[in-house]
Amino acid sequence: MSFKKVLATATVALGLSTPAVFAEGHGGTLDKIAASGEIVIGHRESSVPFSYLDENQQAVGYSIDLCMKIVEAVSAELDKELTIKYVPVNPKTRIALMANGTIDLECGSTTNNLTRQQQVEYLPTTFVTGTKILTRKDSGINSVADLEGKAIALAQGTTNERAIMAAVEAAGMDVKILPVRDHAEGMLSLETDRVDAYATDHILLFGLISKSKTPDDFAVVGDFLSFDPYALMVRRDDSAFELVGKKALAEVFRSGEIDAIYAKWFDPLGVPADPLLKAAFQLGALPE
């Protein structure tokens, strides 16, 4: 089976009407893809190294590579050549665009939690991380306790935003919060000294440092403030499509191909696979 990649050319906005195939209460994702010959992937634009735009403005990354395995499996399942349409998403739009049928598969850096499962579903865990703080090495910030009187940027609609806000409230600290759209805006706010820190999942902070023009100026600090298991997001109540995704990932985990895919994206960052993540891969390597 083969498939073609097509970059999305239009900006997708919240409030789009639900596609007819879902609004009418029949059919599923596989039927939708079979009818259109197109699979729609939601991707992030600055979640290094999971899902981001390269110098050619193409979506690349660890999550994108894993999603391509699923696209291949869907193509084989349907015995049909597929076109891939890419739709950019961010923390505020990703769940809504999945829930209303705009995207079929979300390939980013999204935490699987029970609250979100009220609206969407997830495939097996592909990464394990948690909230930490990025700051300048000379800022004097070494943990969340040092944020008193400081300003921190937080991406809206993220588990990290909730974790930092809860820690600040629990400590009764006076901290200025700057809401930002995504990681790129958060990093820019820090680089231009609009804030003293930016917080998100620790692995994404290392990714932001790697893309900075002055990487030696920054450090990731503090203890983990949350537990964030990443997983690829799919539509809720669609077991047929979910099973195709689970089968595709199980094969990647069973065969050991996951090791090469992981090394490709994380070795340059100097981040070895955590034992907990290796255990998640083993648990996801379900037998046929």
Coordinates of C-alpha atoms in Angstrom, one line a residue:
M1 CA 0.0 0.0 0.0
S2 CA 1.1 3.6 -0.6
F3 CA 0.1 7.0 0.4
K4 CA 0.7 10.6 -0.6
K5 CA 1.4 13.5 1.7
V6 CA -0.4 16.8 1.3
L7 CA 0.1 19.9 3.5
A8 CA -3.0 21.6 4.7
T9 CA -3.4 25.0 3.1
A10 CA -6.2 26.4 5.1
T11 CA -6.4 27.4 8.8
V12 CA -8.9 25.3 10.7
A13 CA -10.9 27.2 13.3
L14 CA -12.9 26.1 16.3
G15 CA -16.6 26.0 15.8
L16 CA -16.6 24.0 12.6
S17 CA -19.7 22.0 12.0
T18 CA -19.3 18.3 12.6
P19 CA -18.8 16.3 9.4
A20 CA -22.0 14.7 8.2
V21 CA -20.8 11.2 8.6
F22 CA -20.5 11.7 12.3
A23 CA -23.4 14.2 12.8
E24 CA -25.8 11.7 11.3
G25 CA -24.6 9.1 13.8
H26 CA -23.4 6.4 11.4
G27 CA -20.1 5.3 10.0
G28 CA -16.7 5.5 11.6
T29 CA -13.3 6.8 10.9
L30 CA -12.4 3.9 8.6
D31 CA -15.6 4.4 6.6
K32 CA -14.8 8.2 6.4
I33 CA -11.3 7.5 5.2
A34 CA -12.4 4.9 2.7
A35 CA -15.0 7.2 1.2
S36 CA -12.7 10.2 0.8
G37 CA -9.4 8.4 0.2
E38 CA -7.9 10.8 2.6
I39 CA -6.6 10.6 6.2
V40 CA -6.4 13.8 8.2
I41 CA -3.6 14.2 10.6
G42 CA -3.5 16.8 13.3
H43 CA 0.1 17.9 14.1
R44 CA 1.9 20.4 16.3
E45 CA 4.2 23.1 14.8
S46 CA 6.8 23.5 17.6
S47 CA 6.7 20.4 19.8
V48 CA 10.3 19.3 19.2
P49 CA 11.1 16.4 18.8
F50 CA 7.6 15.0 18.7
S51 CA 5.8 17.0 16.0
Y52 CA 7.1 20.2 14.5
L53 CA 7.8 22.0 11.2
D54 CA 11.2 21.5 9.7
E55 CA 13.1 24.0 7.5
N56 CA 10.9 23.0 4.6
Q57 CA 7.7 23.6 6.6
Q58 CA 7.0 19.8 6.6
A59 CA 5.6 18.1 9.7
V60 CA 8.3 15.8 11.2
G61 CA 9.1 14.2 14.5
Y62 CA 8.9 11.1 16.7
S63 CA 5.1 11.2 16.8
I64 CA 4.8 11.8 13.1
D65 CA 7.0 8.7 12.4
L66 CA 4.7 6.6 14.6
C67 CA 1.7 8.0 12.9
M68 CA 3.1 7.0 9.5
K69 CA 3.1 3.4 10.7
I70 CA -0.6 3.8 11.5
V71 CA -1.3 5.4 8.1
E72 CA 0.4 2.4 6.4
A73 CA -1.8 0.0 8.5
V74 CA -5.0 1.9 7.6
S75 CA -4.0 1.8 3.9
A76 CA -3.5 -1.9 4.1
E77 CA -6.7 -2.5 6.0
L78 CA -8.7 -0.6 3.4
D79 CA -6.6 -1.9 0.5
K80 CA -6.6 1.7 -0.7
E81 CA -4.0 4.3 -1.6
L82 CA -4.4 7.3 0.8
T83 CA -3.7 10.9 0.6
I84 CA -2.5 12.6 3.9
K85 CA -3.9 16.0 4.8
Y86 CA -2.1 17.8 7.6
V87 CA -4.0 20.2 9.9
P88 CA -2.0 22.2 12.5
V89 CA -3.4 22.0 16.0
N90 CA -2.4 23.5 19.3
P91 CA -3.3 22.8 23.0
K92 CA -6.6 24.8 22.7
T93 CA -7.8 23.3 19.4
R94 CA -6.6 19.6 19.3
I95 CA -9.3 18.0 21.4
A96 CA -12.2 19.9 19.8
L97 CA -10.9 19.2 16.3
M98 CA -10.7 15.5 17.1
A99 CA -14.1 15.4 18.8
N100 CA -15.9 17.1 16.0
G101 CA -14.4 14.9 13.3
T102 CA -12.1 17.4 11.6
I103 CA -9.0 15.3 12.2
D104 CA -8.7 11.5 12.2
L105 CA -5.4 11.0 14.1
E106 CA -3.5 13.5 16.3
C107 CA 0.2 13.2 16.2
G108 CA 1.8 15.5 18.7
S109 CA 2.7 15.7 22.4
T110 CA -0.6 15.1 24.1
T111 CA -1.1 13.7 27.6
N112 CA -3.5 10.9 28.0
N113 CA -5.7 11.5 31.1
L114 CA -9.1 10.5 32.3
T115 CA -10.7 13.9 31.9
R116 CA -9.8 14.1 28.2
Q117 CA -11.1 10.5 27.7
Q118 CA -14.6 12.0 28.2
Q119 CA -14.2 13.5 24.7
V120 CA -11.5 11.5 22.9
E121 CA -9.6 8.2 23.1
Y122 CA -5.9 7.3 23.0
L123 CA -3.6 4.6 21.6
P124 CA -0.9 3.0 23.8
T125 CA 1.6 5.1 25.6
T126 CA 4.5 6.4 23.4
F127 CA 6.4 8.6 25.9
V128 CA 6.4 9.4 29.6
T129 CA 7.3 12.9 30.9
G130 CA 6.1 15.6 33.3
T131 CA 6.1 19.3 34.0
K132 CA 9.3 21.1 34.7
I133 CA 10.6 24.7 34.4
L134 CA 12.8 26.3 31.7
T135 CA 14.7 29.4 32.7
R136 CA 17.9 31.3 32.1
K137 CA 20.8 29.8 34.1
D138 CA 21.4 33.2 35.8
S139 CA 17.7 33.7 36.8
G140 CA 18.1 32.3 40.3
I141 CA 15.2 30.0 39.7
N142 CA 15.9 26.4 40.7
S143 CA 12.4 25.2 41.5
V144 CA 8.7 26.3 41.5
A145 CA 9.4 27.8 45.0
D146 CA 11.7 30.4 43.4
L147 CA 8.9 31.8 41.2
E148 CA 7.8 34.3 43.9
G149 CA 7.5 37.7 42.3
K150 CA 8.5 36.3 38.9
A151 CA 6.7 35.9 35.6
I152 CA 6.1 32.6 33.9
A153 CA 4.7 31.8 30.4
L154 CA 2.2 28.9 30.2
A155 CA 0.5 27.3 27.2
Q156 CA -3.2 27.5 27.6
G157 CA -5.2 24.3 27.8
T158 CA -2.3 22.1 28.9
T159 CA -1.8 19.8 31.9
N160 CA 1.4 21.9 32.6
E161 CA -0.7 25.1 33.0
R162 CA -2.8 23.3 35.6
A163 CA 0.2 21.8 37.4
I164 CA 2.0 25.2 37.8
M165 CA -1.1 27.0 38.8
A166 CA -1.9 24.4 41.4
A167 CA 1.7 24.6 42.8
V168 CA 1.6 28.4 42.9
E169 CA -1.8 28.5 44.6
A170 CA -0.8 25.8 47.2
A171 CA 2.3 27.9 48.1
G172 CA 0.4 31.1 48.2
M173 CA 2.9 32.8 45.9
D174 CA 2.6 36.0 43.9
V175 CA 3.4 34.9 40.3
K176 CA 2.6 36.7 37.1
I177 CA 1.2 34.3 34.5
L178 CA 1.6 35.0 30.8
P179 CA -0.8 32.9 28.7
V180 CA 0.8 31.8 25.4
R181 CA -0.5 29.9 22.3
D182 CA 2.2 27.2 22.0
H183 CA 5.7 26.3 22.9
A184 CA 7.3 28.5 20.3
E185 CA 5.6 31.6 21.7
G186 CA 6.5 30.5 25.3
M187 CA 10.2 30.2 24.3
L188 CA 10.1 33.5 22.5
S189 CA 8.7 35.2 25.6
L190 CA 11.6 33.8 27.6
E191 CA 14.3 34.7 25.0
T192 CA 13.0 38.2 24.8
D193 CA 12.8 38.6 28.6
R194 CA 9.1 39.1 28.8
V195 CA 9.0 36.3 31.4
D196 CA 11.5 34.7 33.7
A197 CA 10.5 31.1 33.0
Y198 CA 8.4 28.8 30.8
A199 CA 6.9 25.5 31.9
T200 CA 5.9 22.5 29.9
D201 CA 6.8 18.8 29.7
H202 CA 10.5 18.4 30.4
I203 CA 11.3 16.7 27.2
L204 CA 9.8 19.5 25.2
L205 CA 11.9 22.0 27.1
F206 CA 15.1 20.1 26.0
G207 CA 13.7 20.3 22.5
L208 CA 13.3 24.1 22.7
I209 CA 16.8 24.5 24.1
S210 CA 18.2 22.4 21.1
K211 CA 16.6 24.8 18.7
S212 CA 17.6 28.0 20.5
K213 CA 20.3 30.3 19.1
T214 CA 21.9 30.4 22.6
P215 CA 21.3 27.0 24.1
D216 CA 24.0 27.4 26.7
D217 CA 22.0 30.2 28.3
F218 CA 19.1 28.0 29.4
A219 CA 18.5 25.2 31.9
V220 CA 15.6 22.8 32.8
V221 CA 15.1 23.0 36.6
G222 CA 13.0 21.6 39.4
D223 CA 11.2 18.4 40.3
F224 CA 8.5 16.9 38.2
L225 CA 5.2 18.6 39.0
S226 CA 3.0 16.2 37.0
F227 CA 2.9 12.7 35.4
D228 CA 2.3 13.0 31.7
P229 CA 2.0 9.8 29.6
Y230 CA 1.9 10.8 25.9
A231 CA -0.2 8.9 23.4
L232 CA -1.6 9.4 19.9
M233 CA -5.1 10.7 20.1
V234 CA -8.0 9.1 18.1
R235 CA -11.8 9.5 18.1
R236 CA -13.8 8.2 21.0
D237 CA -16.2 5.3 20.5
D238 CA -14.5 4.0 17.3
S239 CA -13.0 0.7 18.3
A240 CA -12.4 -0.4 14.7
F241 CA -10.0 2.4 13.9
E242 CA -8.5 2.2 17.4
L243 CA -7.7 -1.4 16.8
V244 CA -5.9 -0.7 13.6
G245 CA -3.7 1.8 15.5
K246 CA -3.1 -0.6 18.4
K247 CA -2.0 -3.3 15.9
A248 CA 0.4 -1.0 14.1
L249 CA 2.0 0.2 17.3
A250 CA 2.2 -3.3 18.8
E251 CA 4.1 -4.4 15.7
V252 CA 6.6 -1.5 16.1
F253 CA 7.0 -2.3 19.8
R254 CA 7.3 -6.1 19.3
S255 CA 9.8 -5.9 16.4
G256 CA 12.1 -3.5 18.2
E257 CA 11.7 -0.9 15.5
I258 CA 10.7 1.5 18.2
D259 CA 14.3 1.5 19.4
A260 CA 15.6 2.9 16.1
I261 CA 12.7 5.5 15.9
Y262 CA 13.4 6.6 19.5
A263 CA 17.1 6.9 18.9
K264 CA 16.6 9.0 15.7
W265 CA 14.8 11.7 17.6
F266 CA 16.1 11.5 21.2
D267 CA 19.7 10.5 21.0
P268 CA 20.6 14.0 19.6
L269 CA 19.0 15.5 22.7
G270 CA 20.9 13.1 25.0
V271 CA 17.7 11.7 26.5
P272 CA 17.8 7.9 26.9
A273 CA 14.6 5.9 27.2
D274 CA 13.3 5.9 30.8
P275 CA 12.8 2.4 32.3
L276 CA 9.1 3.3 32.7
L277 CA 8.8 4.1 29.0
K278 CA 10.5 0.8 28.1
A279 CA 8.0 -1.0 30.3
A280 CA 5.2 0.9 28.4
F281 CA 6.6 -0.3 25.1
Q282 CA 6.6 -3.9 26.4
L283 CA 3.0 -3.6 27.6
G284 CA 2.0 -2.2 24.3
A285 CA 3.6 -5.0 22.4
L286 CA 0.4 -7.1 22.5
P287 CA 0.6 -10.5 20.8
E288 CA -1.4 -11.2 17.6

